[in-house]
XYZ file of C-alpha atoms in Angstrom:
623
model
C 99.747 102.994 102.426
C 98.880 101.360 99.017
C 99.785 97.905 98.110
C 100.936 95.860 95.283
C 101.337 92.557 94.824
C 101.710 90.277 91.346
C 102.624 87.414 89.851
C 103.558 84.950 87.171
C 102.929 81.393 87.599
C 100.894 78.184 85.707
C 99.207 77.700 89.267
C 96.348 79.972 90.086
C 97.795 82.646 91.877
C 94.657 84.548 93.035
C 94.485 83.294 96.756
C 98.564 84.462 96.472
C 97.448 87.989 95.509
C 94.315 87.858 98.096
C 96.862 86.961 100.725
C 99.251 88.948 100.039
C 97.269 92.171 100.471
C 95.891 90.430 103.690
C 99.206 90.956 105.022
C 99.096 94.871 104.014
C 96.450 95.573 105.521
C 97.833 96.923 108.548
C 99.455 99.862 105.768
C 95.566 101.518 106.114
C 93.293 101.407 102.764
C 89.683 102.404 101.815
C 89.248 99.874 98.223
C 90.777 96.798 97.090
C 90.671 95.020 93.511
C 92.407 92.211 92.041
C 92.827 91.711 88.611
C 93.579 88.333 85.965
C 94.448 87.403 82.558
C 91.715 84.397 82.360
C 90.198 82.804 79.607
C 91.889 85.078 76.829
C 90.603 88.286 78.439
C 90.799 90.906 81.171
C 88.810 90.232 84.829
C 88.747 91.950 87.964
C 87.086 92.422 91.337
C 87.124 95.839 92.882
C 85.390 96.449 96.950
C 85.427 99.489 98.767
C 85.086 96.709 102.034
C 87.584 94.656 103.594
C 89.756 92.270 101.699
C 87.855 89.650 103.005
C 85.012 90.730 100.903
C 86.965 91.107 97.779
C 88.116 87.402 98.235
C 84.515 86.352 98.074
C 83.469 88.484 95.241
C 86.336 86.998 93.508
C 85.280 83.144 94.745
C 81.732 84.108 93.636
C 83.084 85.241 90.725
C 85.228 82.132 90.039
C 88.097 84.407 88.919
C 91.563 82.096 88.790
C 94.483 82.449 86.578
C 98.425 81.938 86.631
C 98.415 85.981 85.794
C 97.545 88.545 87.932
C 98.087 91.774 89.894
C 96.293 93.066 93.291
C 96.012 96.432 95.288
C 94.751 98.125 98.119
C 94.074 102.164 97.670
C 94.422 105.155 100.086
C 92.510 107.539 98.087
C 94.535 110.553 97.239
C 92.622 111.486 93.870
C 89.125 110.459 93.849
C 86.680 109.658 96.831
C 86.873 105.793 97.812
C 84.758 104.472 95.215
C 84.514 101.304 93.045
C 85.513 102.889 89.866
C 88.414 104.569 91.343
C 89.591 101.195 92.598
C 92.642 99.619 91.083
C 93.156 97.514 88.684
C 92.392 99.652 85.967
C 91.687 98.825 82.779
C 93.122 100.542 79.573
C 89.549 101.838 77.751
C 90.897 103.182 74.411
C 90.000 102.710 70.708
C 88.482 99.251 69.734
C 87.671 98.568 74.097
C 84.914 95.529 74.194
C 82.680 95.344 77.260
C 83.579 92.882 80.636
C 80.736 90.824 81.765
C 79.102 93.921 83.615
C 79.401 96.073 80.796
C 82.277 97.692 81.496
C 84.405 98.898 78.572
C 87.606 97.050 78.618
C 91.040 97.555 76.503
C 94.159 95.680 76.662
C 96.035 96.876 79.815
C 95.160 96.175 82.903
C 97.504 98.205 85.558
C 97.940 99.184 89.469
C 99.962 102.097 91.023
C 101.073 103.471 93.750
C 102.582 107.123 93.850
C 101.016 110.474 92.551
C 101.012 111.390 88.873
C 101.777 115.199 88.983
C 101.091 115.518 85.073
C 98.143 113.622 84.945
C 95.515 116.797 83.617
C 97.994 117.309 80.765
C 97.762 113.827 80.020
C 94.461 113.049 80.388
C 93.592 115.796 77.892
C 95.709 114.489 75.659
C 94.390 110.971 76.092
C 90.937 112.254 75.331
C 91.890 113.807 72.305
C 93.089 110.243 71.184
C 89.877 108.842 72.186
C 90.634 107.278 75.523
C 87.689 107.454 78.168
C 87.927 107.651 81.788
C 86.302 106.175 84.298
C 87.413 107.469 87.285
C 88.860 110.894 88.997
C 92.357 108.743 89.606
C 95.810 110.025 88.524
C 96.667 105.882 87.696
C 94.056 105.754 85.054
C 95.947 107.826 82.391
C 99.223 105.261 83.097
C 96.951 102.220 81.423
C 95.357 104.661 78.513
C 99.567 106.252 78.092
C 100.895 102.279 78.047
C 97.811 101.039 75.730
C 98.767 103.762 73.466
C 101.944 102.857 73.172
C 101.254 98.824 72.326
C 102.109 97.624 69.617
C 102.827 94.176 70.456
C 105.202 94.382 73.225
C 104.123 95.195 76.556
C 108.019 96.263 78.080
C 108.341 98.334 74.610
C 104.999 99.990 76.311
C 105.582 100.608 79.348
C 109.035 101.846 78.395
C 108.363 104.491 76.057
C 105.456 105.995 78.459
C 107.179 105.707 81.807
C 109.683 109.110 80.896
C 106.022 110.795 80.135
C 105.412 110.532 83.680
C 106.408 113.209 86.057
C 106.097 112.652 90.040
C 106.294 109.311 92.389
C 105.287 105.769 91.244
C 105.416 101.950 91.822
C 103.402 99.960 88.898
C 102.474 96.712 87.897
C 100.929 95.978 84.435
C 100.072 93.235 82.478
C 98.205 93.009 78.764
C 95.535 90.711 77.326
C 97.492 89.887 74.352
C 100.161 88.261 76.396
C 99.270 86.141 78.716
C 102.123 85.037 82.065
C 103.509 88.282 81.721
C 103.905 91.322 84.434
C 105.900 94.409 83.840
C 106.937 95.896 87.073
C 108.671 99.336 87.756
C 109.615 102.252 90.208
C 110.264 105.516 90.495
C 110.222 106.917 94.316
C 108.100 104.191 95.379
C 109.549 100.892 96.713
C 108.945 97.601 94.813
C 110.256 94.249 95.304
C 111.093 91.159 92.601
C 110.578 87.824 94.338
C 111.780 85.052 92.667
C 109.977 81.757 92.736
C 110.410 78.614 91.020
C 109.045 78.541 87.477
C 107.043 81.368 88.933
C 107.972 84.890 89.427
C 106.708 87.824 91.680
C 106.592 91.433 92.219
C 105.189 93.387 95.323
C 105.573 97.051 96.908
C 106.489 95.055 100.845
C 107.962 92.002 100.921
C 105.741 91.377 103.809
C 103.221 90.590 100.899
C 105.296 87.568 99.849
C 105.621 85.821 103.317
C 105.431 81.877 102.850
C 105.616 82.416 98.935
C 109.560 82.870 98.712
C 112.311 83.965 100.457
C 114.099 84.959 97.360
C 114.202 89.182 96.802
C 115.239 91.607 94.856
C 115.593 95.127 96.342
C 114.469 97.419 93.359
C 116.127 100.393 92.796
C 114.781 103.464 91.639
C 114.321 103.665 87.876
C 114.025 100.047 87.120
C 112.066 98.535 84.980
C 111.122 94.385 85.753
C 109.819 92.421 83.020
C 108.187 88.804 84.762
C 108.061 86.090 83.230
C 107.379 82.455 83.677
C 110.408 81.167 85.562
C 112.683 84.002 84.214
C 113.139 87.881 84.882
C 115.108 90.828 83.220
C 115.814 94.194 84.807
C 116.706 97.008 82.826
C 116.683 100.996 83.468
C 116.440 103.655 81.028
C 120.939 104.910 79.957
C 120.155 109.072 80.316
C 123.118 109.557 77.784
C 122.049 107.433 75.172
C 118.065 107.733 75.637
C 118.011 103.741 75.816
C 117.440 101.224 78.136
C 119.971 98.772 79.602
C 120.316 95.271 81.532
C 120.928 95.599 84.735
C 121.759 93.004 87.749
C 120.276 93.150 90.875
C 121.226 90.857 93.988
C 119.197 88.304 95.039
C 119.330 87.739 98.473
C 117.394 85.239 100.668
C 115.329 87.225 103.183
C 112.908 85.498 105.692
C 109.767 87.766 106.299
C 107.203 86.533 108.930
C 103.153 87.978 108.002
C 102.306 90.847 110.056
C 99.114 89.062 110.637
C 100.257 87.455 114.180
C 97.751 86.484 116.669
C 96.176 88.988 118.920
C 96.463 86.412 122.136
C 94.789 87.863 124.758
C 94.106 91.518 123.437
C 91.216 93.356 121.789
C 93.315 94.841 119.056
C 96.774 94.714 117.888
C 97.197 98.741 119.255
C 96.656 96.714 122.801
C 98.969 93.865 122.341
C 101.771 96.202 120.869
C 101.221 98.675 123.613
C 101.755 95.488 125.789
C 104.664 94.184 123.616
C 107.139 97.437 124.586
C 109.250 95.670 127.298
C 110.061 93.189 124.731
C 110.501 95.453 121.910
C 112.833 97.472 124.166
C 114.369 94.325 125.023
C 115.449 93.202 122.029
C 116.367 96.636 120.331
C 119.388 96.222 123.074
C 119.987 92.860 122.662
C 123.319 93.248 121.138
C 124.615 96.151 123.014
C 127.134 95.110 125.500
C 128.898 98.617 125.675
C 128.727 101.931 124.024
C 130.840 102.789 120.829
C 130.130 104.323 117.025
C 129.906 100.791 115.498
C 127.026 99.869 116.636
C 125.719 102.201 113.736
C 127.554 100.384 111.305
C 131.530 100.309 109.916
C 133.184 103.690 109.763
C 130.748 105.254 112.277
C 133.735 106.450 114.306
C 135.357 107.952 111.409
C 131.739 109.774 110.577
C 131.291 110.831 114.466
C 134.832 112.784 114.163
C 133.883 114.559 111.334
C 130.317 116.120 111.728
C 129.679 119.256 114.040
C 125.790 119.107 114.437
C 122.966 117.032 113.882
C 119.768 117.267 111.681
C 117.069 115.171 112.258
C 113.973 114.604 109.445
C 110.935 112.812 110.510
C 107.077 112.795 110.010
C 104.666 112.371 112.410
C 105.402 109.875 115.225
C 108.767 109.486 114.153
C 109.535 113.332 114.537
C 108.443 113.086 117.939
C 111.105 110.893 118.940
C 113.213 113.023 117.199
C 111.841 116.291 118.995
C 113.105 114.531 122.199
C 116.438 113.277 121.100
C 117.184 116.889 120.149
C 117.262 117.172 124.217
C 119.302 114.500 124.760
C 122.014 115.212 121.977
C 122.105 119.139 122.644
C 122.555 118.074 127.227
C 124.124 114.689 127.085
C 126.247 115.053 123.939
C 126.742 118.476 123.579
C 126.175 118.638 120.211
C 123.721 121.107 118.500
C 120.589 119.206 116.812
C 117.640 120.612 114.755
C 114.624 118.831 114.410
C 112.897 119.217 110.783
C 108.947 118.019 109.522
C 110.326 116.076 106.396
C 107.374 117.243 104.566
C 108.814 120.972 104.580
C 112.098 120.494 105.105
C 112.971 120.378 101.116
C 110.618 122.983 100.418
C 112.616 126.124 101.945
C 115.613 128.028 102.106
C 118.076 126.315 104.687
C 121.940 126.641 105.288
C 123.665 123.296 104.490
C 127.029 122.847 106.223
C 129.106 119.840 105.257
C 129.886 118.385 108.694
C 126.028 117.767 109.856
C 125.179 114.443 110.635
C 121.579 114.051 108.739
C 119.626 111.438 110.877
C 116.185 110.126 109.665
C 113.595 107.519 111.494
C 111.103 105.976 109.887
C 109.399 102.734 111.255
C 108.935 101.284 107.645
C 111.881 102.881 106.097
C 109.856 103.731 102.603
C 108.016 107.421 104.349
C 107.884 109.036 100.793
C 108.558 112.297 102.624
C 111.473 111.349 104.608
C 112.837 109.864 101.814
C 112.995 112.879 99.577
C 114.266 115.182 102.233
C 117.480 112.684 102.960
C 117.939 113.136 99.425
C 117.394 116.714 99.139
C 120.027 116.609 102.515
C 122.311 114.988 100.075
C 121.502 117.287 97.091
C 122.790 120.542 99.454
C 126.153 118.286 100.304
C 125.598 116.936 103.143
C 126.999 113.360 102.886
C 126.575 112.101 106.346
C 123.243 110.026 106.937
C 121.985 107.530 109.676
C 119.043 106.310 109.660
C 116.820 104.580 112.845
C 114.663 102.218 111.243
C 112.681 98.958 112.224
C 112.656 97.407 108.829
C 116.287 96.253 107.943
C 115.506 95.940 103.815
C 113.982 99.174 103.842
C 114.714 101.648 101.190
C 115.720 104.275 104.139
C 117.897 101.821 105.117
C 119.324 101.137 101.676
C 119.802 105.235 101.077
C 121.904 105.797 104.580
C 125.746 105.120 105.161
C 124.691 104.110 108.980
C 121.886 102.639 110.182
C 120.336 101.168 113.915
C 117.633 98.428 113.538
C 115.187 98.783 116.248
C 114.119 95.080 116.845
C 110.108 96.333 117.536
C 108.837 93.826 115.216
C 105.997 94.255 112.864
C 103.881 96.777 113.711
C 99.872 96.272 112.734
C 97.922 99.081 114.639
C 98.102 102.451 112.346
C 99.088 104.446 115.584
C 102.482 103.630 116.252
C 102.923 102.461 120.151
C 106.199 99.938 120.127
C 108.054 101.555 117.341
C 108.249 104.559 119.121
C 109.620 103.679 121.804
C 112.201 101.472 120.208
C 112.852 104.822 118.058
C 113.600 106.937 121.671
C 116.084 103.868 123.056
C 117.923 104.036 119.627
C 118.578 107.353 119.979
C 119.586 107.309 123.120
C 122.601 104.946 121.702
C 123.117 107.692 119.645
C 123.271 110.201 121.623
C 125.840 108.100 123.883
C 127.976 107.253 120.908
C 128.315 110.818 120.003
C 129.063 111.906 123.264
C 131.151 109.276 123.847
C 133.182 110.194 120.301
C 133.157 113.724 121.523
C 134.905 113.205 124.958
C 131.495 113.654 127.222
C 130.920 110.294 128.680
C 132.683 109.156 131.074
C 133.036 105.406 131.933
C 131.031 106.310 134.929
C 128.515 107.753 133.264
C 128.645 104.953 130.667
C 128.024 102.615 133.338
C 124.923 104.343 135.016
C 123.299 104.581 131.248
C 123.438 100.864 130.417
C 122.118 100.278 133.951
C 119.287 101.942 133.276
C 118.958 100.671 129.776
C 119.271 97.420 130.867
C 116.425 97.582 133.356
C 114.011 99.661 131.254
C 111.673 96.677 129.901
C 111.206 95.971 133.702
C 110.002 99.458 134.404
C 107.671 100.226 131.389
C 106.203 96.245 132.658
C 105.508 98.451 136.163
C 104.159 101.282 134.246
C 101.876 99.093 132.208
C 100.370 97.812 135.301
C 98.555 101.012 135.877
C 96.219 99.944 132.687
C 92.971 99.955 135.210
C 93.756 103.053 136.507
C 93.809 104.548 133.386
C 90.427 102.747 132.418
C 89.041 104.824 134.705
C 89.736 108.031 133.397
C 89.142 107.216 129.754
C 85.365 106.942 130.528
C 85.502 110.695 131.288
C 87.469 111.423 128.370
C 85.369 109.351 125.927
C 82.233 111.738 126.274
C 84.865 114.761 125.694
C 85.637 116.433 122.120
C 88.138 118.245 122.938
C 91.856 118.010 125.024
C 94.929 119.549 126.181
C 98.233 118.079 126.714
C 101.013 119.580 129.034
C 105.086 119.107 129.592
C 107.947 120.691 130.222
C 111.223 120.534 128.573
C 112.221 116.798 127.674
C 108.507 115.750 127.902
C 107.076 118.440 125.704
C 107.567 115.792 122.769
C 105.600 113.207 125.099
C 102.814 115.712 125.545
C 102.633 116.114 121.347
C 103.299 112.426 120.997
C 99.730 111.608 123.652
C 97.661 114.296 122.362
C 98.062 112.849 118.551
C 97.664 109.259 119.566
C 94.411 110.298 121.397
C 93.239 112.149 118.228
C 94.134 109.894 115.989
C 92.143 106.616 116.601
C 89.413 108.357 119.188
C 88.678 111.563 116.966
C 89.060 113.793 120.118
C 90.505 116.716 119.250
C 93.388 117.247 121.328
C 96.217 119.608 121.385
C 99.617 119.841 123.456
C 101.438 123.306 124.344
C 104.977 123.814 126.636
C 102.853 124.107 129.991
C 104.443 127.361 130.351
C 103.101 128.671 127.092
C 99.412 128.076 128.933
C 99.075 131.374 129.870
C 100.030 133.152 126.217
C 96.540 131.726 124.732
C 95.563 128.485 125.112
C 94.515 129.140 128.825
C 91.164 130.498 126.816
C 90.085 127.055 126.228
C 90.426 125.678 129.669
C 87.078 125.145 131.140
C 85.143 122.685 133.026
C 84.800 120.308 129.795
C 88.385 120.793 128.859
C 90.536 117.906 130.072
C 94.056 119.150 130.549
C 96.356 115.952 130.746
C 99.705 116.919 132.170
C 102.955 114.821 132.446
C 104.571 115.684 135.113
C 108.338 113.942 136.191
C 110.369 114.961 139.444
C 112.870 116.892 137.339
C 114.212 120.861 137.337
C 111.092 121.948 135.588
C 108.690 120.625 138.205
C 107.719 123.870 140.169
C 107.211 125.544 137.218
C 105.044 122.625 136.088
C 103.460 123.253 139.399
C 102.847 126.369 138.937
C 100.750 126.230 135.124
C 99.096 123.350 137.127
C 98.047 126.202 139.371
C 96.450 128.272 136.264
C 94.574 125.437 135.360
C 92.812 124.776 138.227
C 91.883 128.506 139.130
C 90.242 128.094 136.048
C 87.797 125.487 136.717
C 89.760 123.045 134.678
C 90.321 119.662 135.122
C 93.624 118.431 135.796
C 94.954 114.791 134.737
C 98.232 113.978 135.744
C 100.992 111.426 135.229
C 103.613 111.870 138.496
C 106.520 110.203 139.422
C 106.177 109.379 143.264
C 108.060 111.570 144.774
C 106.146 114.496 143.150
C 103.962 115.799 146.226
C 101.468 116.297 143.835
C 98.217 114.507 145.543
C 94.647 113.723 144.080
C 91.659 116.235 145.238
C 88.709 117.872 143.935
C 89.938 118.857 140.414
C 93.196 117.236 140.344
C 93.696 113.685 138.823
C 96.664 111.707 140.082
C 97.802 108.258 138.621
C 101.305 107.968 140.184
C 104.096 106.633 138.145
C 106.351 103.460 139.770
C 109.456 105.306 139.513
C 111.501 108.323 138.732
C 113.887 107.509 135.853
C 115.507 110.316 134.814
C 117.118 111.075 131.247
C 115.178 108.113 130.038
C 111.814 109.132 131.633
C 109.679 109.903 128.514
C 109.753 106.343 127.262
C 108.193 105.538 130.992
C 106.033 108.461 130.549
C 104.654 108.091 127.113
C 103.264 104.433 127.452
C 100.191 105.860 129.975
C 99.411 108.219 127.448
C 98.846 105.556 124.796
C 96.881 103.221 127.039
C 94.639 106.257 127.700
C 94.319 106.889 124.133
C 93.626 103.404 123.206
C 91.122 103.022 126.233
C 88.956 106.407 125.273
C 88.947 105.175 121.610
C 87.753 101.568 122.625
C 84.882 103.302 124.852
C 83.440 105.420 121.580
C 83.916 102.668 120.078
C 86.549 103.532 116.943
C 88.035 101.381 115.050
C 91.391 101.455 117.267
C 93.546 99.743 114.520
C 92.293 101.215 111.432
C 91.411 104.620 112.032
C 89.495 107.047 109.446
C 91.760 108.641 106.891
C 94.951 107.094 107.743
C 97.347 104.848 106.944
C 100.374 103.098 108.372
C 102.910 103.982 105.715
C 102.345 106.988 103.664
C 104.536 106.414 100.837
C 103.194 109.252 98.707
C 104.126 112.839 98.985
């Protein structure tokens, strides 16, 4: 989602800041801006375009300095507009006017988060004599900080930070002191890097790649004061109302861009689509047998003592989850409830003490993932894992356990590689349980690394079906609407296809349990309405059969993904792509990767912008 990125230096840091947000771009945005301290004074470039354009307004512009910050907006208050772009400036009593006219104060500032209070404190701001220029929550941040100067910009920002109520991550610096930043956080990650003679301060450390390897992790509350070839934490002491010095680690962390070469491919969806045997590949590189550890030290100990599971997840992410909560409740025997993170903390639940709270998050920094683990916590429930493909992450950072899917960076804003990485790290955990719990056998140990082992050479088999499914995607690309069918384990799949296929091809597309067809949604099915089924050789596949049936003595159009020994064969109506091979507890990972080459396909053919799709971004990291 939004990005920040900062610095302190005597070089000119603005192709620093350009780059960095370069690199999170993948996050989704709809405005950019960066911001200086140049030539005694406040300048900035804001674009609603690509960053690409905002680095040449700023060339044109010839704006360099050794002070700056930079961001890229998701628009959560206030359309995508220039003046609701960050930076903004501070426009209080005494402003002068920028070379365009613009009023301009002291404080120039960039934020990510929500502002809850911001009405109260915008009318209060405009009783002081502050004026806004934009519909953004972050504006009355600069006016509260400028208000509070009085010569010292951490004195500032300290005194107006507990005035703020909700989530933030800012970065501020002042006219009056130039090769200064203040940083902090408050449910928003932020990262120090430290350079040499030069300091920096970003919300991914992805943004720093090839600047320095040198982080600090941020914790919530903290307050970073940057300055030229020094830094000093501090966070506000509740019992005495002041703030202290704190020390953070610094620990030397190697980050490679996200901005790797497409190769081959049309978009990075494609070559991460393409990337899954890999990805799989190396999420099990270091499993050579089943046990609790590979979740971290004391797993065992944790295992012993929990009774169920609960999982929290948005989106993607609670997809996997949906179908680990089959594989945990069959395989380990243990009972599992699947929550929407974004609700979860919001009703009336029963905690119990033994429940083993298990989050996934491909970035590890979902605000609302985040926030539920902690409301877990809050209702004393101790016991957290987290599956995660960012190591530093703060979800990472929050859990006592944790398994690092190996996916890689992740560009594309629908989510392809991590997903899958997601469903083969819980299947560990599923093992592991069931292992701690007495129901695996070495047997059945055996047979389940055998077929872990040789899934990156089936999903390369199911991959080759790509001009098959070219095929049907120039049907579906003149349809608006969808529907997606499973049964039992696959029902997730069927969710998990019909969101990637409205998501970057603006199809509207829905997925039911096939035998909920005929309680309602059996009323769309026409002609025009593509029903995409996913259909494996397991218990449920006569009753699959059977909805199938419904379908077609509707008129409807049937498109189905069977395993081979299905008997299910192509005919007027009916739509067969045949998958290589049967693979049993592990068959939606085989299952799901058609289903994303069909949505990427149809989305290519309307001709979306696959990668960056309207209205969304790659990690939402506001409520």
């Amino acid at each position: 989602m939004c990005g920040i990125v900062g610095a302190v230096s005597q070089r000119n840091i603005v192709p620093i800041l350009v780059e960095g947000l370069k690199r999170l771009e993948y996050r989704g945005y709809d405005s950019c801006g960066v911001a200086v301290h140049q030539d005694g004074g406040l300048r900035r470039a804001r674009s609603t375009s690509r960053v690409a354009e905002l680095q040449h307004q700023a060339d044109q512009d010839d704006i360099s300095a050794g002070t700056g910050i930079a961001h890229t907006r998701w628009a959560t208050h206030g359309a995508p507009a220039v003046h609701n772009a960050h930076p903004h400036f501070s426009t209080g009593p005494g402003a002068s006017s920028d070379s365009v006219g613009q009023s301009v104060g002291r404080v120039a500032l960039v934020h990510n988060g929500i502002i809850e209070n911001h009405d109260e404190l915008r009318a209060e701001l405009k009783a002081r004599g502050y004026v806004f220029s934009s519909q953004t929550d972050t504006e009355v941040i600069a006016h509260l900080i400028d208000h509070h100067y009085s010569g010292d910009l951490l004195d500032a920002v300290q005194q107006a930070l507990p005035r703020l109520k909700g989530a933030y991550a800012v970065a501020v610096f002042c006219r009056d002191e130039p090769h200064r930043v203040v940083a902090a956080r408050e449910g928003s990650p932020l990262v120090l890097g430290v350079g040499e003679n030069e300091n920096f301060v970003a919300s991914d450390a992805m943004a720093l790649a090839g600047v320095t390897d040198q982080l600090v992790y941020l914790e919530e509350g903290d307050v970073v004061d940057l300055q030229l070839g020094r830094y000093w934490i501090s966070r506000l002491d509740t019992t005495t109302g002041r703030y202290q010095a704190v020390q953070r680690e610094v620990k030397t962390v190697h980050v490679h861009s996200g901005a790797a070469e497409l190769g081959p491919y049309r978009h990075y969806m494609q070559k991460e689509i393409f990337e899954q045997p890999v990805a799989i590949a190396n999420t099990l590189d270091a499993v050579t047998g089943i046990s609790p550890e590979l979740f971290g030290d004391g797993a065992y100990r944790i295992f012993k003592d929990i009774d169920n599971v609960l999982i929290l997840a948005c989106g993607t992410s609670y997809y996997s989850g949906s179908t680990a909560k089959y594989w945990l409740e069959s395989i380990a025997k243990i009972p599992t409830s699947v929550e929407i993170a974004s609700e979860y903390r919001y009703r009336d639940s029963v905690p119990n003490p033994r429940t083993l709270v298990v989050t996934i998050s491909q970035s590890g920094e979902t605000a609302d993932t985040i926030a539920a683990l902690k409301h877990a916590r809050a209702q004393g429930m101790p016991h957290t894992l987290t599956i995660c493909n960012v190591s530093t992450s703060a979800m990472v950072r929050e859990c006592e356990l944790a398994y690092i899917t190996r996916a890689g960076a992740e560009i594309g804003v629908a989510s392809t590689k991590a997903f899958t990485t997601q469903l083969v790290g819980l299947f560990l955990l599923t093992l592991a349980l069931a292992q701690t719990r007495g129901h695996l056998s070495e047997a059945d140990e055996a047979e389940h690394l055998k077929a872990l082992r040789h899934l990156p050479v089936a999903v390369q088999a199911v991959l080759a079906l790509e001009p098959q499914v070219i095929a049907w995607s120039e049907e579906f690309a003149r349809k608006e609407n969808a529907l997606f069918l499973g049964r039992g384990l696959h029902y997730p799949i069927a969710l998990e296809g019909a969101l990637k296929l409205k998501e970057i091809s603006y199809i509207h597309a829905e997925a039911y349990p096939a035998g909920e067809l005929k309680h309602g949604p059996l009323a769309l099915v026409t002609a025009e309405m593509p029903v995409v089924t996913v259909a494996p050789n397991d218990a449920l596949l006569e009753k699959l059969k059977s909805n199938m049936q419904e379908v077609r003595a509707r008129g409807g159009q049937l498109y189905v993904f069977a395993d081979g020994d299905t008997a299910i064969e192509s005919e007027a109506g009916l739509h067969v792509i045949r998958m290589p091979e049967h693979y049993g507890a592990l068959s939606p990972i085989l299952h799901v990767v058609p289903l994303q080459l069909l949505a990427y396909h149809t989305a290519c053919a309307r001709g979306t912008d696959v990668d960056k799709p309207r209205n969304l971004a790659k990690s939402v990291t506001v409520e």
